[in-house]
Amino acid sequence: AIFERANAYYKDSAHKEERATLLDDWVNMEAGFGSLGDVSVVQSLLPKKLKKRKAISREDGSTAYQEYTDYLFPDESQTMANLKILEAAHRWKKQKAGECV
């Protein structure tokens, strides 16, 4: 119950790394219980790790890239799919508006 409450807390906040660490610890605890633990339920909550890069401008005007790890949780994947569809629709609308001019 404590892990469920903590997961709900981190789900509502922007602390993705802490939530991923919590879920890893929860899986390890369930695995430690042996046949009494239910690892499959918690494994379905685990995020995918994504390596991303972001551009950082330096003082001399050049651009450097910093790599970081982002997490995509299963409950966020539907939201991300919807956002991609909306972005594609927006690009299509801009393209159509450009052709009409």
GROMACS .gro file of N, CA, C and O in nm:
model
  404
    1ALA      N    1   0.083  -0.119   0.000
    1ALA     CA    2   0.000   0.000   0.000
    1ALA      C    3   0.087   0.126   0.000
    1ALA      O    4   0.052   0.225  -0.063
    2ILE      N    5   0.201   0.117   0.069
    2ILE     CA    6   0.291   0.233   0.074
    2ILE      C    7   0.348   0.262  -0.064
    2ILE      O    8   0.354   0.378  -0.107
    3PHE      N    9   0.387   0.157  -0.135
    3PHE     CA   10   0.441   0.177  -0.270
    3PHE      C   11   0.333   0.233  -0.364
    3PHE      O   12   0.363   0.317  -0.448
    4GLU      N   13   0.211   0.190  -0.350
    4GLU     CA   14   0.103   0.241  -0.433
    4GLU      C   15   0.078   0.389  -0.408
    4GLU      O   16   0.058   0.467  -0.501
    5ARG      N   17   0.081   0.429  -0.280
    5ARG     CA   18   0.062   0.571  -0.247
    5ARG      C   19   0.178   0.654  -0.299
    5ARG      O   20   0.158   0.764  -0.352
    6ALA      N   21   0.300   0.603  -0.284
    6ALA     CA   22   0.417   0.676  -0.334
    6ALA      C   23   0.413   0.687  -0.486
    6ALA      O   24   0.445   0.793  -0.542
    7ASN      N   25   0.372   0.582  -0.552
    7ASN     CA   26   0.362   0.586  -0.698
    7ASN      C   27   0.258   0.689  -0.742
    7ASN      O   28   0.279   0.764  -0.837
    8ALA      N   29   0.145   0.694  -0.674
    8ALA     CA   30   0.042   0.793  -0.706
    8ALA      C   31   0.094   0.935  -0.683
    8ALA      O   32   0.066   1.026  -0.762
    9TYR      N   33   0.172   0.954  -0.577
    9TYR     CA   34   0.229   1.086  -0.549
    9TYR      C   35   0.323   1.129  -0.661
    9TYR      O   36   0.314   1.240  -0.713
   10TYR      N   37   0.416   1.040  -0.699
   10TYR     CA   38   0.512   1.074  -0.803
   10TYR      C   39   0.447   1.082  -0.940
   10TYR      O   40   0.497   1.151  -1.029
   11LYS      N   41   0.338   1.012  -0.960
   11LYS     CA   42   0.267   1.017  -1.088
   11LYS      C   43   0.210   1.156  -1.110
   11LYS      O   44   0.209   1.206  -1.223
   12ASP      N   45   0.164   1.219  -1.005
   12ASP     CA   46   0.105   1.352  -1.015
   12ASP      C   47   0.209   1.464  -1.015
   12ASP      O   48   0.176   1.578  -1.040
   13SER      N   49   0.334   1.431  -0.986
   13SER     CA   50   0.439   1.533  -0.984
   13SER      C   51   0.530   1.515  -1.105
   13SER      O   52   0.511   1.425  -1.186
   14ALA      N   53   0.627   1.599  -1.116
   14ALA     CA   54   0.718   1.595  -1.231
   14ALA      C   55   0.847   1.518  -1.200
   14ALA      O   56   0.945   1.531  -1.272
   15HIS      N   57   0.847   1.437  -1.097
   15HIS     CA   58   0.967   1.364  -1.055
   15HIS      C   59   0.971   1.227  -1.120
   15HIS      O   60   0.949   1.124  -1.056
   16LYS      N   61   1.003   1.223  -1.249
   16LYS     CA   62   1.003   1.097  -1.322
   16LYS      C   63   1.113   1.003  -1.276
   16LYS      O   64   1.092   0.883  -1.266
   17GLU      N   65   1.231   1.056  -1.249
   17GLU     CA   66   1.343   0.970  -1.209
   17GLU      C   67   1.315   0.905  -1.074
   17GLU      O   68   1.343   0.787  -1.054
   18GLU      N   69   1.258   0.981  -0.982
   18GLU     CA   70   1.225   0.926  -0.851
   18GLU      C   71   1.118   0.818  -0.862
   18GLU      O   72   1.123   0.716  -0.795
   19ARG      N   73   1.021   0.841  -0.951
   19ARG     CA   74   0.915   0.741  -0.971
   19ARG      C   75   0.973   0.613  -1.030
   19ARG      O   76   0.936   0.503  -0.990
   20ALA      N   77   1.066   0.626  -1.125
   20ALA     CA   78   1.129   0.508  -1.185
   20ALA      C   79   1.209   0.430  -1.081
   20ALA      O   80   1.204   0.306  -1.077
   21THR      N   81   1.280   0.502  -0.995
   21THR     CA   82   1.357   0.437  -0.888
   21THR      C   83   1.263   0.366  -0.790
   21THR      O   84   1.291   0.254  -0.747
   22LEU      N   85   1.153   0.430  -0.756
   22LEU     CA   86   1.055   0.369  -0.667
   22LEU      C   87   1.002   0.238  -0.726
   22LEU      O   88   0.993   0.137  -0.657
   23LEU      N   89   0.968   0.240  -0.855
   23LEU     CA   90   0.914   0.120  -0.918
   23LEU      C   91   1.019   0.009  -0.926
   23LEU      O   92   0.987  -0.109  -0.909
   24ASP      N   93   1.145   0.045  -0.949
   24ASP     CA   94   1.252  -0.056  -0.947
   24ASP      C   95   1.264  -0.120  -0.809
   24ASP      O   96   1.277  -0.243  -0.798
   25ASP      N   97   1.258  -0.038  -0.706
   25ASP     CA   98   1.265  -0.091  -0.570
   25ASP      C   99   1.144  -0.178  -0.537
   25ASP      O  100   1.156  -0.281  -0.471
   26TRP      N  101   1.028  -0.140  -0.588
   26TRP     CA  102   0.906  -0.216  -0.565
   26TRP      C  103   0.916  -0.353  -0.633
   26TRP      O  104   0.879  -0.455  -0.573
   27VAL      N  105   0.969  -0.357  -0.754
   27VAL     CA  106   0.987  -0.485  -0.824
   27VAL      C  107   1.082  -0.574  -0.746
   27VAL      O  108   1.058  -0.694  -0.728
   28ASN      N  109   1.192  -0.517  -0.697
   28ASN     CA  110   1.289  -0.594  -0.619
   28ASN      C  111   1.227  -0.648  -0.491
   28ASN      O  112   1.256  -0.762  -0.451
   29MET      N  113   1.143  -0.569  -0.426
   29MET     CA  114   1.078  -0.616  -0.304
   29MET      C  115   0.982  -0.730  -0.334
   29MET      O  116   0.981  -0.831  -0.264
   30GLU      N  117   0.903  -0.717  -0.439
   30GLU     CA  118   0.809  -0.822  -0.477
   30GLU      C  119   0.884  -0.949  -0.516
   30GLU      O  120   0.840  -1.060  -0.483
   31ALA      N  121   0.996  -0.935  -0.585
   31ALA     CA  122   1.075  -1.053  -0.623
   31ALA      C  123   1.135  -1.119  -0.499
   31ALA      O  124   1.152  -1.242  -0.496
   32GLY      N  125   1.165  -1.041  -0.397
   32GLY     CA  126   1.220  -1.095  -0.273
   32GLY      C  127   1.120  -1.180  -0.195
   32GLY      O  128   1.159  -1.264  -0.114
   33PHE      N  129   0.992  -1.159  -0.220
   33PHE     CA  130   0.890  -1.239  -0.152
   33PHE      C  131   0.876  -1.378  -0.212
   33PHE      O  132   0.803  -1.461  -0.159
   34GLY      N  133   0.940  -1.402  -0.324
   34GLY     CA  134   0.932  -1.533  -0.387
   34GLY      C  135   0.795  -1.556  -0.450
   34GLY      O  136   0.743  -1.470  -0.521
   35SER      N  137   0.736  -1.669  -0.422
   35SER     CA  138   0.607  -1.703  -0.484
   35SER      C  139   0.493  -1.617  -0.428
   35SER      O  140   0.386  -1.610  -0.489
   36LEU      N  141   0.513  -1.553  -0.315
   36LEU     CA  142   0.408  -1.468  -0.257
   36LEU      C  143   0.400  -1.332  -0.327
   36LEU      O  144   0.296  -1.267  -0.323
   37GLY      N  145   0.509  -1.288  -0.387
   37GLY     CA  146   0.512  -1.157  -0.452
   37GLY      C  147   0.449  -1.162  -0.589
   37GLY      O  148   0.448  -1.264  -0.657
   38ASP      N  149   0.393  -1.050  -0.631
   38ASP     CA  150   0.331  -1.039  -0.762
   38ASP      C  151   0.410  -0.940  -0.846
   38ASP      O  152   0.375  -0.823  -0.858
   39VAL      N  153   0.518  -0.988  -0.907
   39VAL     CA  154   0.610  -0.904  -0.981
   39VAL      C  155   0.547  -0.854  -1.112
   39VAL      O  156   0.573  -0.742  -1.155
   40SER      N  157   0.462  -0.934  -1.172
   40SER     CA  158   0.407  -0.899  -1.304
   40SER      C  159   0.323  -0.772  -1.299
   40SER      O  160   0.322  -0.694  -1.395
   41VAL      N  161   0.254  -0.749  -1.189
   41VAL     CA  162   0.172  -0.628  -1.176
   41VAL      C  163   0.261  -0.504  -1.176
   41VAL      O  164   0.234  -0.405  -1.243
   42VAL      N  165   0.370  -0.511  -1.103
   42VAL     CA  166   0.459  -0.395  -1.092
   42VAL      C  167   0.540  -0.378  -1.220
   42VAL      O  168   0.565  -0.265  -1.263
   43GLN      N  169   0.578  -0.488  -1.285
   43GLN     CA  170   0.654  -0.477  -1.409
   43GLN      C  171   0.575  -0.407  -1.519
   43GLN      O  172   0.634  -0.342  -1.604
   44SER      N  173   0.445  -0.418  -1.515
   44SER     CA  174   0.364  -0.349  -1.615
   44SER      C  175   0.365  -0.197  -1.594
   44SER      O  176   0.327  -0.123  -1.684
   45LEU      N  177   0.408  -0.152  -1.478
   45LEU     CA  178   0.416  -0.009  -1.449
   45LEU      C  179   0.551   0.052  -1.482
   45LEU      O  180   0.566   0.174  -1.484
   46LEU      N  181   0.653  -0.034  -1.505
   46LEU     CA  182   0.788   0.015  -1.528
   46LEU      C  183   0.797   0.098  -1.655
   46LEU      O  184   0.736   0.066  -1.757
   47PRO      N  185   0.877   0.206  -1.652
   47PRO     CA  186   0.889   0.292  -1.768
   47PRO      C  187   0.995   0.242  -1.867
   47PRO      O  188   1.080   0.160  -1.833
   48LYS      N  189   0.989   0.295  -1.987
   48LYS     CA  190   1.095   0.274  -2.085
   48LYS      C  191   1.196   0.388  -2.067
   48LYS      O  192   1.157   0.503  -2.048
   49LYS      N  193   1.324   0.352  -2.070
   49LYS     CA  194   1.427   0.454  -2.059
   49LYS      C  195   1.462   0.504  -2.198
   49LYS      O  196   1.489   0.427  -2.288
   50LEU      N  197   1.458   0.635  -2.215
   50LEU     CA  198   1.489   0.699  -2.342
   50LEU      C  199   1.608   0.791  -2.324
   50LEU      O  200   1.608   0.876  -2.236
   51LYS      N  201   1.709   0.774  -2.410
   51LYS     CA  202   1.822   0.866  -2.407
   51LYS      C  203   1.791   0.980  -2.503
   51LYS      O  204   1.760   0.958  -2.618
   52LYS      N  205   1.800   1.101  -2.452
   52LYS     CA  206   1.771   1.219  -2.532
   52LYS      C  207   1.888   1.316  -2.525
   52LYS      O  208   1.972   1.307  -2.436
   53ARG      N  209   1.890   1.408  -2.620
   53ARG     CA  210   1.992   1.512  -2.621
   53ARG      C  211   1.924   1.646  -2.630
   53ARG      O  212   1.823   1.662  -2.699
   54LYS      N  213   1.980   1.742  -2.558
   54LYS     CA  214   1.929   1.878  -2.570
   54LYS      C  215   2.044   1.972  -2.601
   54LYS      O  216   2.158   1.952  -2.556
   55ALA      N  217   2.015   2.074  -2.679
   55ALA     CA  218   2.116   2.170  -2.721
   55ALA      C  219   2.139   2.271  -2.609
   55ALA      O  220   2.046   2.320  -2.547
   56ILE      N  221   2.267   2.299  -2.587
   56ILE     CA  222   2.306   2.398  -2.487
   56ILE      C  223   2.400   2.497  -2.557
   56ILE      O  224   2.499   2.457  -2.618
   57SER      N  225   2.367   2.626  -2.549
   57SER     CA  226   2.454   2.725  -2.610
   57SER      C  227   2.563   2.764  -2.512
   57SER      O  228   2.539   2.788  -2.395
   58ARG      N  229   2.683   2.767  -2.563
   58ARG     CA  230   2.799   2.802  -2.480
   58ARG      C  231   2.822   2.953  -2.484
   58ARG      O  232   2.760   3.025  -2.562
   59GLU      N  233   2.913   2.998  -2.399
   59GLU     CA  234   2.944   3.141  -2.392
   59GLU      C  235   3.003   3.194  -2.521
   59GLU      O  236   2.982   3.309  -2.558
   60ASP      N  237   3.079   3.110  -2.594
   60ASP     CA  238   3.143   3.155  -2.717
   60ASP      C  239   3.048   3.149  -2.837
   60ASP      O  240   3.088   3.177  -2.950
   61GLY      N  241   2.921   3.114  -2.815
   61GLY     CA  242   2.822   3.113  -2.922
   61GLY      C  243   2.803   2.978  -2.987
   61GLY      O  244   2.711   2.960  -3.066
   62SER      N  245   2.890   2.884  -2.959
   62SER     CA  246   2.874   2.751  -3.018
   62SER      C  247   2.767   2.672  -2.944
   62SER      O  248   2.724   2.709  -2.836
   63THR      N  249   2.727   2.563  -3.005
   63THR     CA  250   2.624   2.480  -2.945
   63THR      C  251   2.682   2.345  -2.908
   63THR      O  252   2.751   2.281  -2.986
   64ALA      N  253   2.653   2.302  -2.788
   64ALA     CA  254   2.692   2.170  -2.741
   64ALA      C  255   2.566   2.092  -2.709
   64ALA      O  256   2.458   2.149  -2.692
   65TYR      N  257   2.579   1.962  -2.703
   65TYR     CA  258   2.464   1.877  -2.672
   65TYR      C  259   2.489   1.800  -2.544
   65TYR      O  260   2.597   1.747  -2.523
   66GLN      N  261   2.387   1.796  -2.461
   66GLN     CA  262   2.395   1.724  -2.335
   66GLN      C  263   2.298   1.607  -2.342
   66GLN      O  264   2.181   1.624  -2.375
   67GLU      N  265   2.348   1.488  -2.312
   67GLU     CA  266   2.262   1.370  -2.311
   67GLU      C  267   2.201   1.353  -2.174
   67GLU      O  268   2.264   1.380  -2.072
   68TYR      N  269   2.075   1.310  -2.172
   68TYR     CA  270   2.007   1.283  -2.046
   68TYR      C  271   1.911   1.168  -2.068
   68TYR      O  272   1.878   1.132  -2.180
   69THR      N  273   1.867   1.110  -1.959
   69THR     CA  274   1.774   0.998  -1.964
   69THR      C  275   1.635   1.047  -1.928
   69THR      O  276   1.616   1.112  -1.826
   70ASP      N  277   1.540   1.016  -2.013
   70ASP     CA  278   1.401   1.048  -1.987
   70ASP      C  279   1.326   0.916  -1.972
   70ASP      O  280   1.372   0.813  -2.019
   71TYR      N  281   1.213   0.919  -1.907
   71TYR     CA  282   1.136   0.798  -1.881
   71TYR      C  283   0.997   0.813  -1.941
   71TYR      O  284   0.933   0.917  -1.926
   72LEU      N  285   0.953   0.709  -2.012
   72LEU     CA  286   0.820   0.706  -2.068
   72LEU      C  287   0.742   0.596  -1.999
   72LEU      O  288   0.769   0.478  -2.015
   73PHE      N  289   0.645   0.637  -1.917
   73PHE     CA  290   0.565   0.543  -1.840
   73PHE      C  291   0.449   0.494  -1.926
   73PHE      O  292   0.399   0.567  -2.012
   74PRO      N  293   0.404   0.371  -1.903
   74PRO     CA  294   0.293   0.316  -1.984
   74PRO      C  295   0.167   0.400  -1.979
   74PRO      O  296   0.097   0.412  -2.079
   75ASP      N  297   0.137   0.461  -1.866
   75ASP     CA  298   0.016   0.544  -1.858
   75ASP      C  299   0.032   0.676  -1.932
   75ASP      O  300  -0.066   0.743  -1.962
   76GLU      N  301   0.155   0.715  -1.967
   76GLU     CA  302   0.179   0.837  -2.043
   76GLU      C  303   0.185   0.809  -2.193
   76GLU      O  304   0.175   0.900  -2.273
   77SER      N  305   0.203   0.684  -2.231
   77SER     CA  306   0.222   0.652  -2.373
   77SER      C  307   0.097   0.686  -2.455
   77SER      O  308   0.108   0.729  -2.569
   78GLN      N  309  -0.021   0.667  -2.401
   78GLN     CA  310  -0.144   0.702  -2.473
   78GLN      C  311  -0.151   0.853  -2.493
   78GLN      O  312  -0.187   0.900  -2.600
   79THR      N  313  -0.111   0.928  -2.393
   79THR     CA  314  -0.110   1.073  -2.404
   79THR      C  315  -0.011   1.118  -2.511
   79THR      O  316  -0.039   1.205  -2.591
   80MET      N  317   0.106   1.052  -2.513
   80MET     CA  318   0.207   1.085  -2.612
   80MET      C  319   0.158   1.053  -2.754
   80MET      O  320   0.184   1.128  -2.847
   81ALA      N  321   0.089   0.942  -2.770
   81ALA     CA  322   0.035   0.906  -2.902
   81ALA      C  323  -0.065   1.011  -2.948
   81ALA      O  324  -0.066   1.050  -3.065
   82ASN      N  325  -0.150   1.056  -2.857
   82ASN     CA  326  -0.247   1.160  -2.891
   82ASN      C  327  -0.178   1.290  -2.930
   82ASN      O  328  -0.221   1.358  -3.024
   83LEU      N  329  -0.069   1.325  -2.860
   83LEU     CA  330   0.004   1.447  -2.893
   83LEU      C  331   0.069   1.437  -3.030
   83LEU      O  332   0.070   1.534  -3.106
   84LYS      N  333   0.120   1.319  -3.064
   84LYS     CA  334   0.182   1.302  -3.196
   84LYS      C  335   0.079   1.316  -3.306
   84LYS      O  336   0.105   1.374  -3.411
   85ILE      N  337  -0.041   1.265  -3.283
   85ILE     CA  338  -0.148   1.279  -3.382
   85ILE      C  339  -0.184   1.426  -3.399
   85ILE      O  340  -0.201   1.475  -3.512
   86LEU      N  341  -0.193   1.499  -3.288
   86LEU     CA  342  -0.225   1.641  -3.296
   86LEU      C  343  -0.116   1.720  -3.367
   86LEU      O  344  -0.144   1.811  -3.445
   87GLU      N  345   0.011   1.685  -3.341
   87GLU     CA  346   0.122   1.752  -3.408
   87GLU      C  347   0.118   1.726  -3.558
   87GLU      O  348   0.140   1.817  -3.639
   88ALA      N  349   0.088   1.602  -3.598
   88ALA     CA  350   0.079   1.568  -3.740
   88ALA      C  351  -0.035   1.645  -3.806
   88ALA      O  352  -0.021   1.695  -3.919
   89ALA      N  353  -0.147   1.657  -3.738
   89ALA     CA  354  -0.260   1.733  -3.791
   89ALA      C  355  -0.224   1.880  -3.807
   89ALA      O  356  -0.261   1.944  -3.906
   90HIS      N  357  -0.150   1.933  -3.712
   90HIS     CA  358  -0.108   2.073  -3.719
   90HIS      C  359  -0.014   2.095  -3.837
   90HIS      O  360  -0.028   2.194  -3.911
   91ARG      N  361   0.081   2.004  -3.857
   91ARG     CA  362   0.173   2.015  -3.972
   91ARG      C  363   0.096   2.007  -4.103
   91ARG      O  364   0.122   2.082  -4.197
   92TRP      N  365  -0.002   1.916  -4.111
   92TRP     CA  366  -0.082   1.901  -4.231
   92TRP      C  367  -0.161   2.029  -4.261
   92TRP      O  368  -0.168   2.074  -4.375
   93LYS      N  369  -0.217   2.088  -4.156
   93LYS     CA  370  -0.294   2.211  -4.173
   93LYS      C  371  -0.204   2.325  -4.225
   93LYS      O  372  -0.243   2.401  -4.313
   94LYS      N  373  -0.082   2.334  -4.168
   94LYS     CA  374   0.012   2.437  -4.216
   94LYS      C  375   0.049   2.414  -4.362
   94LYS      O  376   0.059   2.508  -4.440
   95GLN      N  377   0.070   2.287  -4.396
   95GLN     CA  378   0.107   2.254  -4.533
   95GLN      C  379  -0.006   2.290  -4.630
   95GLN      O  380   0.018   2.347  -4.735
   96LYS      N  381  -0.129   2.259  -4.592
   96LYS     CA  382  -0.245   2.292  -4.677
   96LYS      C  383  -0.261   2.444  -4.690
   96LYS      O  384  -0.295   2.494  -4.795
   97ALA      N  385  -0.238   2.516  -4.581
   97ALA     CA  386  -0.249   2.662  -4.584
   97ALA      C  387  -0.141   2.722  -4.676
   97ALA      O  388  -0.166   2.819  -4.746
   98GLY      N  389  -0.024   2.660  -4.678
   98GLY     CA  390   0.083   2.707  -4.764
   98GLY      C  391   0.055   2.683  -4.912
   98GLY      O  392   0.095   2.759  -4.998
   99GLU      N  393  -0.017   2.575  -4.944
   99GLU     CA  394  -0.049   2.543  -5.082
   99GLU      C  395  -0.157   2.636  -5.138
   99GLU      O  396  -0.161   2.665  -5.256
  100CYS      N  397  -0.244   2.682  -5.053
  100CYS     CA  398  -0.356   2.767  -5.097
  100CYS      C  399  -0.312   2.909  -5.128
  100CYS      O  400  -0.382   2.983  -5.196
  101VAL      N  401  -0.199   2.951  -5.076
  101VAL     CA  402  -0.154   3.090  -5.093
  101VAL      C  403  -0.096   3.112  -5.228
  101VAL      O  404  -0.059   3.047  -5.308
   0.00000   0.00000   0.00000
